[in-house]
């Protein structure tokens, strides 16, 4: 199936959000001043959220010198139920709906910080735009999904096409280590993909392998090991790091083009490219135009906008 498209990743993101929190606070010998401050803070909260609050001061049997907190997020992550048990009362805030700009700070995620979740919320998932070629569907940087069938033929997935500077005297044919192209084609099985990254003077070719083993990687025709325990690095002519590769425990290979600031993830069945916003309007290929306008994502190398996704993909097929 297609498991790396935006909809699938969004579901996975929400599924991993912690939706239940419990905490007990034990206290002793707190001065009366700070107790009054605590009561006033609770009174202010009760006043601000009066329509959500219910209290029980009759059947209280809570331990002394302890305050218990519990919060539960609704499945849609938009409302919150909050419970507080103190020696004096039990209080509940039900169906509390935090403002949209506060919600990411209410969520807790094992991988992303609250600020990253906030950016994801504000920019609608586009603070780190991604492009995907999955099993038989693809998704552009501007979140346009479409069916795709590659066949045993290389297709340009991502190609950096910087805007020409009319004041520059450099020839457009000059060798440029900043250029990067990412190509993809079907492997022997239509469910698997092969990947080619053209970067500087390197051709990095990746093929799927059985099980959780990392992909077989060759660099300029030489087999190159990619490990789960250390980085494999490539260097430019000046000895600076050009790219880094490593494998995750599930065998997925992560490729990072350091100078271009582009991440590529490859697990044998899908390819995901993560690019920075500096590449907006300067890309071509199956990943689209990357200009926030999905309507022109199917732009061909000649500049025509097509409607049929299969015809669009065919325009980026490379001659063997």
PDB file of C-alpha atoms in Angstrom:
ATOM      1  CA  UNK A   1       0.000   0.000   0.000  1.00  0.00           C
ATOM      2  CA  UNK A   2       0.852   3.689   0.023  1.00  0.00           C
ATOM      3  CA  UNK A   3       2.053   4.448   3.541  1.00  0.00           C
ATOM      4  CA  UNK A   4       4.238   7.553   3.129  1.00  0.00           C
ATOM      5  CA  UNK A   5       1.725   9.964   1.581  1.00  0.00           C
ATOM      6  CA  UNK A   6       0.780  13.065   3.551  1.00  0.00           C
ATOM      7  CA  UNK A   7      -2.545  11.645   4.744  1.00  0.00           C
ATOM      8  CA  UNK A   8      -0.827   8.529   6.124  1.00  0.00           C
ATOM      9  CA  UNK A   9       1.929  10.551   7.782  1.00  0.00           C
ATOM     10  CA  UNK A  10      -0.644  12.912   9.289  1.00  0.00           C
ATOM     11  CA  UNK A  11      -2.548   9.978  10.791  1.00  0.00           C
ATOM     12  CA  UNK A  12       0.702   8.540  12.152  1.00  0.00           C
ATOM     13  CA  UNK A  13       1.625  11.911  13.638  1.00  0.00           C
ATOM     14  CA  UNK A  14      -1.693  12.181  15.462  1.00  0.00           C
ATOM     15  CA  UNK A  15      -1.646   8.527  16.526  1.00  0.00           C
ATOM     16  CA  UNK A  16       1.654   9.079  18.355  1.00  0.00           C
ATOM     17  CA  UNK A  17       0.493  12.126  20.305  1.00  0.00           C
ATOM     18  CA  UNK A  18       0.264  11.376  24.019  1.00  0.00           C
ATOM     19  CA  UNK A  19      -3.432  11.657  24.856  1.00  0.00           C
ATOM     20  CA  UNK A  20      -3.389  10.846  28.578  1.00  0.00           C
ATOM     21  CA  UNK A  21      -1.406  12.591  31.314  1.00  0.00           C
ATOM     22  CA  UNK A  22      -1.306  11.796  35.028  1.00  0.00           C
ATOM     23  CA  UNK A  23       0.657  13.548  37.740  1.00  0.00           C
ATOM     24  CA  UNK A  24       0.673  13.593  41.540  1.00  0.00           C
ATOM     25  CA  UNK A  25       2.181  16.433  43.550  1.00  0.00           C
ATOM     26  CA  UNK A  26       3.070  15.823  47.192  1.00  0.00           C
ATOM     27  CA  UNK A  27       3.646  18.847  49.394  1.00  0.00           C
ATOM     28  CA  UNK A  28       4.411  19.617  53.015  1.00  0.00           C
ATOM     29  CA  UNK A  29       4.839  22.730  55.156  1.00  0.00           C
ATOM     30  CA  UNK A  30       3.797  25.187  52.455  1.00  0.00           C
ATOM     31  CA  UNK A  31       3.476  28.746  53.841  1.00  0.00           C
ATOM     32  CA  UNK A  32      -0.027  30.154  53.937  1.00  0.00           C
ATOM     33  CA  UNK A  33       0.990  32.905  51.491  1.00  0.00           C
ATOM     34  CA  UNK A  34       1.704  30.422  48.717  1.00  0.00           C
ATOM     35  CA  UNK A  35      -1.453  28.482  49.526  1.00  0.00           C
ATOM     36  CA  UNK A  36      -3.447  31.665  48.996  1.00  0.00           C
ATOM     37  CA  UNK A  37      -1.642  32.274  45.709  1.00  0.00           C
ATOM     38  CA  UNK A  38      -2.591  28.758  44.579  1.00  0.00           C
ATOM     39  CA  UNK A  39      -6.237  29.245  45.544  1.00  0.00           C
ATOM     40  CA  UNK A  40      -6.387  32.573  43.719  1.00  0.00           C
ATOM     41  CA  UNK A  41      -4.857  31.020  40.608  1.00  0.00           C
ATOM     42  CA  UNK A  42      -7.478  28.269  40.656  1.00  0.00           C
ATOM     43  CA  UNK A  43     -10.243  30.839  41.222  1.00  0.00           C
ATOM     44  CA  UNK A  44      -9.061  32.767  38.160  1.00  0.00           C
ATOM     45  CA  UNK A  45      -9.031  29.572  36.078  1.00  0.00           C
ATOM     46  CA  UNK A  46     -12.511  28.635  37.301  1.00  0.00           C
ATOM     47  CA  UNK A  47     -13.799  32.085  36.400  1.00  0.00           C
ATOM     48  CA  UNK A  48     -12.246  32.009  32.919  1.00  0.00           C
ATOM     49  CA  UNK A  49     -13.618  28.533  32.139  1.00  0.00           C
ATOM     50  CA  UNK A  50     -16.785  28.611  34.226  1.00  0.00           C
ATOM     51  CA  UNK A  51     -18.934  26.962  31.537  1.00  0.00           C
ATOM     52  CA  UNK A  52     -16.703  23.868  31.567  1.00  0.00           C
ATOM     53  CA  UNK A  53     -16.163  23.480  35.334  1.00  0.00           C
ATOM     54  CA  UNK A  54     -17.884  21.135  37.753  1.00  0.00           C
ATOM     55  CA  UNK A  55     -16.868  20.765  41.421  1.00  0.00           C
ATOM     56  CA  UNK A  56     -17.458  18.307  44.228  1.00  0.00           C
ATOM     57  CA  UNK A  57     -16.785  19.513  47.772  1.00  0.00           C
ATOM     58  CA  UNK A  58     -19.093  17.034  49.559  1.00  0.00           C
ATOM     59  CA  UNK A  59     -17.784  13.518  48.920  1.00  0.00           C
ATOM     60  CA  UNK A  60     -14.085  14.342  49.002  1.00  0.00           C
ATOM     61  CA  UNK A  61     -11.892  11.517  50.304  1.00  0.00           C
ATOM     62  CA  UNK A  62      -8.549  12.473  48.830  1.00  0.00           C
ATOM     63  CA  UNK A  63      -5.213  12.062  50.641  1.00  0.00           C
ATOM     64  CA  UNK A  64      -3.890  15.061  52.500  1.00  0.00           C
ATOM     65  CA  UNK A  65      -0.803  16.891  51.275  1.00  0.00           C
ATOM     66  CA  UNK A  66      -1.336  15.658  47.720  1.00  0.00           C
ATOM     67  CA  UNK A  67      -2.801  17.062  44.509  1.00  0.00           C
ATOM     68  CA  UNK A  68      -3.612  14.720  41.638  1.00  0.00           C
ATOM     69  CA  UNK A  69      -3.915  15.881  38.027  1.00  0.00           C
ATOM     70  CA  UNK A  70      -5.178  13.986  34.999  1.00  0.00           C
ATOM     71  CA  UNK A  71      -5.780  15.205  31.444  1.00  0.00           C
ATOM     72  CA  UNK A  72      -7.296  13.350  28.505  1.00  0.00           C
ATOM     73  CA  UNK A  73      -7.322  14.500  24.899  1.00  0.00           C
ATOM     74  CA  UNK A  74     -10.264  13.673  22.661  1.00  0.00           C
ATOM     75  CA  UNK A  75      -9.526  11.471  19.609  1.00  0.00           C
ATOM     76  CA  UNK A  76      -9.659  14.550  17.348  1.00  0.00           C
ATOM     77  CA  UNK A  77      -7.047  16.285  19.583  1.00  0.00           C
ATOM     78  CA  UNK A  78      -9.207  19.405  19.737  1.00  0.00           C
ATOM     79  CA  UNK A  79     -10.846  19.127  23.156  1.00  0.00           C
ATOM     80  CA  UNK A  80      -9.460  18.325  26.577  1.00  0.00           C
ATOM     81  CA  UNK A  81     -10.895  16.863  29.778  1.00  0.00           C
ATOM     82  CA  UNK A  82      -8.990  17.893  32.884  1.00  0.00           C
ATOM     83  CA  UNK A  83      -9.394  16.498  36.417  1.00  0.00           C
ATOM     84  CA  UNK A  84      -7.882  17.821  39.645  1.00  0.00           C
ATOM     85  CA  UNK A  85      -8.236  16.115  43.027  1.00  0.00           C
ATOM     86  CA  UNK A  86      -7.148  18.057  46.116  1.00  0.00           C
ATOM     87  CA  UNK A  87      -7.700  17.544  49.862  1.00  0.00           C
ATOM     88  CA  UNK A  88     -10.515  20.124  49.700  1.00  0.00           C
ATOM     89  CA  UNK A  89     -12.318  19.408  46.428  1.00  0.00           C
ATOM     90  CA  UNK A  90     -12.551  17.513  43.156  1.00  0.00           C
ATOM     91  CA  UNK A  91     -12.735  19.657  40.036  1.00  0.00           C
ATOM     92  CA  UNK A  92     -13.359  18.724  36.418  1.00  0.00           C
ATOM     93  CA  UNK A  93     -13.047  20.768  33.244  1.00  0.00           C
ATOM     94  CA  UNK A  94     -14.835  18.944  30.434  1.00  0.00           C
ATOM     95  CA  UNK A  95     -14.767  19.547  26.682  1.00  0.00           C
ATOM     96  CA  UNK A  96     -12.286  22.362  27.098  1.00  0.00           C
ATOM     97  CA  UNK A  97     -11.258  23.609  23.653  1.00  0.00           C
ATOM     98  CA  UNK A  98      -7.910  25.457  23.728  1.00  0.00           C
ATOM     99  CA  UNK A  99      -7.344  28.123  21.050  1.00  0.00           C
ATOM    100  CA  UNK A 100      -5.726  26.822  17.877  1.00  0.00           C
ATOM    101  CA  UNK A 101      -2.425  28.577  18.536  1.00  0.00           C
ATOM    102  CA  UNK A 102      -2.202  26.971  22.003  1.00  0.00           C
ATOM    103  CA  UNK A 103      -3.142  23.418  20.989  1.00  0.00           C
ATOM    104  CA  UNK A 104       0.395  22.365  19.925  1.00  0.00           C
ATOM    105  CA  UNK A 105       1.648  23.249  23.410  1.00  0.00           C
ATOM    106  CA  UNK A 106      -1.045  21.027  24.925  1.00  0.00           C
ATOM    107  CA  UNK A 107       0.010  18.087  22.761  1.00  0.00           C
ATOM    108  CA  UNK A 108       3.052  16.030  23.652  1.00  0.00           C
ATOM    109  CA  UNK A 109       4.791  14.029  20.956  1.00  0.00           C
ATOM    110  CA  UNK A 110       7.699  11.587  21.462  1.00  0.00           C
ATOM    111  CA  UNK A 111       9.580  12.852  18.387  1.00  0.00           C
ATOM    112  CA  UNK A 112       8.672  16.516  17.866  1.00  0.00           C
ATOM    113  CA  UNK A 113       9.002  19.417  20.279  1.00  0.00           C
ATOM    114  CA  UNK A 114       6.082  21.687  21.089  1.00  0.00           C
ATOM    115  CA  UNK A 115       7.587  24.396  18.885  1.00  0.00           C
ATOM    116  CA  UNK A 116       7.863  21.975  15.953  1.00  0.00           C
ATOM    117  CA  UNK A 117       4.243  20.957  16.489  1.00  0.00           C
ATOM    118  CA  UNK A 118       3.326  24.643  16.624  1.00  0.00           C
ATOM    119  CA  UNK A 119       5.112  25.290  13.325  1.00  0.00           C
ATOM    120  CA  UNK A 120       3.381  22.267  11.804  1.00  0.00           C
ATOM    121  CA  UNK A 121       0.026  23.696  12.914  1.00  0.00           C
ATOM    122  CA  UNK A 122       0.642  27.260  11.739  1.00  0.00           C
ATOM    123  CA  UNK A 123       2.144  26.309   8.370  1.00  0.00           C
ATOM    124  CA  UNK A 124      -0.345  23.452   7.842  1.00  0.00           C
ATOM    125  CA  UNK A 125       2.370  20.813   7.685  1.00  0.00           C
ATOM    126  CA  UNK A 126       4.510  22.766   5.233  1.00  0.00           C
ATOM    127  CA  UNK A 127       7.279  24.057   7.491  1.00  0.00           C
ATOM    128  CA  UNK A 128       9.332  21.099   6.214  1.00  0.00           C
ATOM    129  CA  UNK A 129       7.740  20.364   2.822  1.00  0.00           C
ATOM    130  CA  UNK A 130       8.043  16.812   1.547  1.00  0.00           C
ATOM    131  CA  UNK A 131       7.573  15.058  -1.761  1.00  0.00           C
ATOM    132  CA  UNK A 132       6.813  11.343  -1.977  1.00  0.00           C
ATOM    133  CA  UNK A 133       6.802   8.603  -4.587  1.00  0.00           C
ATOM    134  CA  UNK A 134       5.113   5.650  -2.916  1.00  0.00           C
ATOM    135  CA  UNK A 135       3.778   2.328  -4.184  1.00  0.00           C
ATOM    136  CA  UNK A 136       1.501   3.597  -6.955  1.00  0.00           C
ATOM    137  CA  UNK A 137       0.818   7.158  -5.808  1.00  0.00           C
ATOM    138  CA  UNK A 138       2.930  10.288  -5.600  1.00  0.00           C
ATOM    139  CA  UNK A 139       2.609  13.559  -3.737  1.00  0.00           C
ATOM    140  CA  UNK A 140       4.121  16.909  -4.670  1.00  0.00           C
ATOM    141  CA  UNK A 141       5.670  19.441  -2.318  1.00  0.00           C
ATOM    142  CA  UNK A 142       2.432  21.412  -2.525  1.00  0.00           C
ATOM    143  CA  UNK A 143       0.453  18.393  -1.290  1.00  0.00           C
ATOM    144  CA  UNK A 144      -1.087  17.309  -4.581  1.00  0.00           C
ATOM    145  CA  UNK A 145      -1.531  13.525  -4.696  1.00  0.00           C
ATOM    146  CA  UNK A 146      -1.870  11.607  -7.937  1.00  0.00           C
ATOM    147  CA  UNK A 147      -1.624   8.022  -9.270  1.00  0.00           C
ATOM    148  CA  UNK A 148       1.622   7.026 -10.911  1.00  0.00           C
ATOM    149  CA  UNK A 149       3.122   4.123 -12.842  1.00  0.00           C
ATOM    150  CA  UNK A 150       6.825   4.416 -13.551  1.00  0.00           C
ATOM    151  CA  UNK A 151       7.829   1.156 -15.166  1.00  0.00           C
ATOM    152  CA  UNK A 152      11.465   0.191 -15.651  1.00  0.00           C
ATOM    153  CA  UNK A 153      12.453   3.697 -16.723  1.00  0.00           C
ATOM    154  CA  UNK A 154      14.167   6.476 -14.794  1.00  0.00           C
ATOM    155  CA  UNK A 155      11.963   9.472 -14.014  1.00  0.00           C
ATOM    156  CA  UNK A 156      13.134  12.831 -12.693  1.00  0.00           C
ATOM    157  CA  UNK A 157      11.550  13.115  -9.263  1.00  0.00           C
ATOM    158  CA  UNK A 158      13.363  16.254  -8.127  1.00  0.00           C
ATOM    159  CA  UNK A 159      15.601  18.500 -10.198  1.00  0.00           C
ATOM    160  CA  UNK A 160      16.987  21.783  -8.966  1.00  0.00           C
ATOM    161  CA  UNK A 161      16.430  24.512 -11.571  1.00  0.00           C
ATOM    162  CA  UNK A 162      17.733  27.795 -10.127  1.00  0.00           C
ATOM    163  CA  UNK A 163      16.505  30.987 -11.667  1.00  0.00           C
ATOM    164  CA  UNK A 164      19.049  32.521 -14.014  1.00  0.00           C
ATOM    165  CA  UNK A 165      20.654  35.764 -12.919  1.00  0.00           C
ATOM    166  CA  UNK A 166      20.819  38.074 -15.964  1.00  0.00           C
ATOM    167  CA  UNK A 167      23.650  40.041 -14.347  1.00  0.00           C
ATOM    168  CA  UNK A 168      25.822  36.952 -13.849  1.00  0.00           C
ATOM    169  CA  UNK A 169      28.646  36.258 -16.296  1.00  0.00           C
ATOM    170  CA  UNK A 170      28.806  32.553 -15.437  1.00  0.00           C
ATOM    171  CA  UNK A 171      27.755  30.132 -18.132  1.00  0.00           C
ATOM    172  CA  UNK A 172      24.737  27.965 -17.408  1.00  0.00           C
ATOM    173  CA  UNK A 173      26.750  25.007 -18.681  1.00  0.00           C
ATOM    174  CA  UNK A 174      29.438  25.395 -16.004  1.00  0.00           C
ATOM    175  CA  UNK A 175      29.826  22.513 -13.601  1.00  0.00           C
ATOM    176  CA  UNK A 176      28.001  23.327 -10.369  1.00  0.00           C
ATOM    177  CA  UNK A 177      28.329  21.216  -7.236  1.00  0.00           C
ATOM    178  CA  UNK A 178      25.134  22.807  -5.889  1.00  0.00           C
ATOM    179  CA  UNK A 179      23.061  20.989  -8.492  1.00  0.00           C
ATOM    180  CA  UNK A 180      21.182  17.907  -7.387  1.00  0.00           C
ATOM    181  CA  UNK A 181      18.833  15.557  -9.207  1.00  0.00           C
ATOM    182  CA  UNK A 182      16.849  12.673  -7.753  1.00  0.00           C
ATOM    183  CA  UNK A 183      15.654   9.930 -10.095  1.00  0.00           C
ATOM    184  CA  UNK A 184      13.331   7.017  -9.401  1.00  0.00           C
ATOM    185  CA  UNK A 185      12.132   3.944 -11.270  1.00  0.00           C
ATOM    186  CA  UNK A 186      10.390   0.670 -10.520  1.00  0.00           C
ATOM    187  CA  UNK A 187      12.546  -2.282  -9.499  1.00  0.00           C
ATOM    188  CA  UNK A 188      11.940  -5.882 -10.551  1.00  0.00           C
ATOM    189  CA  UNK A 189       8.720  -5.730  -8.528  1.00  0.00           C
ATOM    190  CA  UNK A 190       6.257  -2.915  -9.187  1.00  0.00           C
ATOM    191  CA  UNK A 191       5.912  -2.489  -5.408  1.00  0.00           C
ATOM    192  CA  UNK A 192       9.610  -1.643  -5.084  1.00  0.00           C
ATOM    193  CA  UNK A 193      11.592   1.344  -6.277  1.00  0.00           C
ATOM    194  CA  UNK A 194      15.170   2.034  -7.296  1.00  0.00           C
ATOM    195  CA  UNK A 195      16.741   5.389  -6.531  1.00  0.00           C
ATOM    196  CA  UNK A 196      19.471   7.441  -8.195  1.00  0.00           C
ATOM    197  CA  UNK A 197      20.867  10.653  -6.703  1.00  0.00           C
ATOM    198  CA  UNK A 198      23.108  12.776  -8.909  1.00  0.00           C
ATOM    199  CA  UNK A 199      25.072  15.129  -6.690  1.00  0.00           C
ATOM    200  CA  UNK A 200      28.224  16.974  -7.657  1.00  0.00           C
ATOM    201  CA  UNK A 201      30.512  14.381  -9.202  1.00  0.00           C
ATOM    202  CA  UNK A 202      28.702  11.440  -7.606  1.00  0.00           C
ATOM    203  CA  UNK A 203      26.051   9.059  -8.899  1.00  0.00           C
ATOM    204  CA  UNK A 204      24.513   7.321  -5.875  1.00  0.00           C
ATOM    205  CA  UNK A 205      22.440   4.286  -6.843  1.00  0.00           C
ATOM    206  CA  UNK A 206      20.215   2.463  -4.327  1.00  0.00           C
ATOM    207  CA  UNK A 207      18.435  -0.861  -4.778  1.00  0.00           C
ATOM    208  CA  UNK A 208      16.003  -2.654  -2.446  1.00  0.00           C
ATOM    209  CA  UNK A 209      17.131  -5.661  -0.404  1.00  0.00           C
ATOM    210  CA  UNK A 210      15.089  -8.344   1.396  1.00  0.00           C
ATOM    211  CA  UNK A 211      13.883  -7.912   4.969  1.00  0.00           C
ATOM    212  CA  UNK A 212      15.177  -5.130   7.193  1.00  0.00           C
ATOM    213  CA  UNK A 213      18.595  -4.975   5.563  1.00  0.00           C
ATOM    214  CA  UNK A 214      19.656  -1.515   4.334  1.00  0.00           C
ATOM    215  CA  UNK A 215      19.467  -0.841   0.618  1.00  0.00           C
ATOM    216  CA  UNK A 216      22.347  -1.886  -1.584  1.00  0.00           C
ATOM    217  CA  UNK A 217      24.203   1.323  -2.387  1.00  0.00           C
ATOM    218  CA  UNK A 218      26.763   1.948  -5.102  1.00  0.00           C
ATOM    219  CA  UNK A 219      28.610   5.232  -5.569  1.00  0.00           C
ATOM    220  CA  UNK A 220      30.062   5.815  -9.042  1.00  0.00           C
ATOM    221  CA  UNK A 221      29.815   2.087  -9.666  1.00  0.00           C
ATOM    222  CA  UNK A 222      31.554   1.062  -6.427  1.00  0.00           C
ATOM    223  CA  UNK A 223      29.534  -0.732  -3.760  1.00  0.00           C
ATOM    224  CA  UNK A 224      29.403   1.401  -0.608  1.00  0.00           C
ATOM    225  CA  UNK A 225      28.343   0.036   2.793  1.00  0.00           C
ATOM    226  CA  UNK A 226      25.561   1.837   4.641  1.00  0.00           C
ATOM    227  CA  UNK A 227      25.391   0.899   8.307  1.00  0.00           C
ATOM    228  CA  UNK A 228      22.916   1.206  11.146  1.00  0.00           C
ATOM    229  CA  UNK A 229      25.755   2.068  13.530  1.00  0.00           C
ATOM    230  CA  UNK A 230      27.861   4.691  11.732  1.00  0.00           C
ATOM    231  CA  UNK A 231      27.731   7.402   9.065  1.00  0.00           C
ATOM    232  CA  UNK A 232      28.976   6.977   5.521  1.00  0.00           C
ATOM    233  CA  UNK A 233      30.232  10.292   4.149  1.00  0.00           C
ATOM    234  CA  UNK A 234      31.008  11.654   0.693  1.00  0.00           C
ATOM    235  CA  UNK A 235      33.302  14.649   0.183  1.00  0.00           C
ATOM    236  CA  UNK A 236      33.648  17.318  -2.474  1.00  0.00           C
ATOM    237  CA  UNK A 237      36.863  18.347  -4.220  1.00  0.00           C
ATOM    238  CA  UNK A 238      37.801  20.630  -1.313  1.00  0.00           C
ATOM    239  CA  UNK A 239      37.397  17.918   1.303  1.00  0.00           C
ATOM    240  CA  UNK A 240      34.128  19.306   2.656  1.00  0.00           C
ATOM    241  CA  UNK A 241      31.261  16.976   3.516  1.00  0.00           C
ATOM    242  CA  UNK A 242      28.950  16.691   0.529  1.00  0.00           C
ATOM    243  CA  UNK A 243      26.601  13.959   1.747  1.00  0.00           C
ATOM    244  CA  UNK A 244      25.977  11.608   4.660  1.00  0.00           C
ATOM    245  CA  UNK A 245      24.183   8.255   4.719  1.00  0.00           C
ATOM    246  CA  UNK A 246      23.062   5.908   7.458  1.00  0.00           C
ATOM    247  CA  UNK A 247      20.421   3.221   7.999  1.00  0.00           C
ATOM    248  CA  UNK A 248      17.727   3.081  10.651  1.00  0.00           C
ATOM    249  CA  UNK A 249      16.935  -0.159  12.540  1.00  0.00           C
ATOM    250  CA  UNK A 250      14.111  -0.961  10.090  1.00  0.00           C
ATOM    251  CA  UNK A 251      16.570  -0.755   7.176  1.00  0.00           C
ATOM    252  CA  UNK A 252      15.383   2.615   5.880  1.00  0.00           C
ATOM    253  CA  UNK A 253      18.290   4.597   4.428  1.00  0.00           C
ATOM    254  CA  UNK A 254      18.580   8.298   5.239  1.00  0.00           C
ATOM    255  CA  UNK A 255      20.606  10.399   2.821  1.00  0.00           C
ATOM    256  CA  UNK A 256      21.474  13.994   3.666  1.00  0.00           C
ATOM    257  CA  UNK A 257      22.990  16.379   1.123  1.00  0.00           C
ATOM    258  CA  UNK A 258      24.746  18.700   3.560  1.00  0.00           C
ATOM    259  CA  UNK A 259      25.509  21.610   1.240  1.00  0.00           C
ATOM    260  CA  UNK A 260      22.070  21.521  -0.398  1.00  0.00           C
ATOM    261  CA  UNK A 261      20.229  20.860   2.896  1.00  0.00           C
ATOM    262  CA  UNK A 262      18.066  18.146   1.338  1.00  0.00           C
ATOM    263  CA  UNK A 263      17.000  14.914   3.034  1.00  0.00           C
ATOM    264  CA  UNK A 264      16.074  11.738   1.171  1.00  0.00           C
ATOM    265  CA  UNK A 265      14.529   8.690   2.850  1.00  0.00           C
ATOM    266  CA  UNK A 266      14.419   5.365   1.023  1.00  0.00           C
ATOM    267  CA  UNK A 267      13.070   2.040   2.267  1.00  0.00           C
ATOM    268  CA  UNK A 268      12.989   0.096  -1.000  1.00  0.00           C
ATOM    269  CA  UNK A 269       9.302   0.735  -1.659  1.00  0.00           C
ATOM    270  CA  UNK A 270       8.988   4.503  -1.298  1.00  0.00           C
ATOM    271  CA  UNK A 271      11.124   7.616  -1.678  1.00  0.00           C
ATOM    272  CA  UNK A 272      10.563  10.747   0.401  1.00  0.00           C
ATOM    273  CA  UNK A 273      12.366  14.026  -0.277  1.00  0.00           C
ATOM    274  CA  UNK A 274      12.409  16.827   2.275  1.00  0.00           C
ATOM    275  CA  UNK A 275      13.546  20.211   0.934  1.00  0.00           C
ATOM    276  CA  UNK A 276      13.924  23.640   2.464  1.00  0.00           C
ATOM    277  CA  UNK A 277      11.741  26.590   1.533  1.00  0.00           C
ATOM    278  CA  UNK A 278      14.685  28.195  -0.284  1.00  0.00           C
ATOM    279  CA  UNK A 279      13.929  25.806  -3.170  1.00  0.00           C
ATOM    280  CA  UNK A 280      10.461  27.218  -3.780  1.00  0.00           C
ATOM    281  CA  UNK A 281       9.713  27.859  -7.464  1.00  0.00           C
ATOM    282  CA  UNK A 282      13.110  26.390  -8.383  1.00  0.00           C
ATOM    283  CA  UNK A 283      12.294  22.702  -8.817  1.00  0.00           C
ATOM    284  CA  UNK A 284      10.918  20.516 -11.579  1.00  0.00           C
ATOM    285  CA  UNK A 285       9.981  16.860 -11.787  1.00  0.00           C
ATOM    286  CA  UNK A 286       7.428  14.557 -10.224  1.00  0.00           C
ATOM    287  CA  UNK A 287       7.628  16.698  -7.068  1.00  0.00           C
ATOM    288  CA  UNK A 288       5.951  19.601  -8.858  1.00  0.00           C
ATOM    289  CA  UNK A 289       6.794  23.280  -8.999  1.00  0.00           C
ATOM    290  CA  UNK A 290       6.994  23.846  -5.220  1.00  0.00           C
ATOM    291  CA  UNK A 291       5.420  27.309  -5.389  1.00  0.00           C
ATOM    292  CA  UNK A 292       2.438  26.772  -3.015  1.00  0.00           C
ATOM    293  CA  UNK A 293       0.111  26.465  -6.048  1.00  0.00           C
ATOM    294  CA  UNK A 294      -0.931  22.822  -6.636  1.00  0.00           C
ATOM    295  CA  UNK A 295      -2.815  23.891  -9.775  1.00  0.00           C
ATOM    296  CA  UNK A 296       0.416  24.091 -11.808  1.00  0.00           C
ATOM    297  CA  UNK A 297       2.247  21.129 -10.276  1.00  0.00           C
ATOM    298  CA  UNK A 298       1.796  19.178 -13.519  1.00  0.00           C
ATOM    299  CA  UNK A 299       4.109  21.544 -15.394  1.00  0.00           C
ATOM    300  CA  UNK A 300       6.176  19.782 -18.060  1.00  0.00           C
ATOM    301  CA  UNK A 301       9.853  20.504 -18.805  1.00  0.00           C
ATOM    302  CA  UNK A 302       8.637  22.645 -21.730  1.00  0.00           C
ATOM    303  CA  UNK A 303       6.430  24.737 -19.440  1.00  0.00           C
ATOM    304  CA  UNK A 304       3.019  23.292 -20.369  1.00  0.00           C
ATOM    305  CA  UNK A 305       0.480  22.459 -17.657  1.00  0.00           C
ATOM    306  CA  UNK A 306      -1.193  19.070 -18.106  1.00  0.00           C
ATOM    307  CA  UNK A 307      -4.253  17.526 -16.492  1.00  0.00           C
ATOM    308  CA  UNK A 308      -3.554  13.812 -16.860  1.00  0.00           C
ATOM    309  CA  UNK A 309      -1.117  12.583 -14.158  1.00  0.00           C
ATOM    310  CA  UNK A 310       0.209   9.707 -16.284  1.00  0.00           C
ATOM    311  CA  UNK A 311       0.969  12.030 -19.195  1.00  0.00           C
ATOM    312  CA  UNK A 312       2.649  14.452 -16.789  1.00  0.00           C
ATOM    313  CA  UNK A 313       4.865  11.717 -15.321  1.00  0.00           C
ATOM    314  CA  UNK A 314       5.793  10.542 -18.818  1.00  0.00           C
ATOM    315  CA  UNK A 315       7.257  13.961 -19.657  1.00  0.00           C
ATOM    316  CA  UNK A 316       9.895  13.403 -16.962  1.00  0.00           C
ATOM    317  CA  UNK A 317      10.884   9.938 -18.181  1.00  0.00           C
ATOM    318  CA  UNK A 318      14.529   9.835 -19.245  1.00  0.00           C
ATOM    319  CA  UNK A 319      15.745   8.180 -22.405  1.00  0.00           C
ATOM    320  CA  UNK A 320      17.916   5.157 -21.702  1.00  0.00           C
TER     321      UNK A 320
END
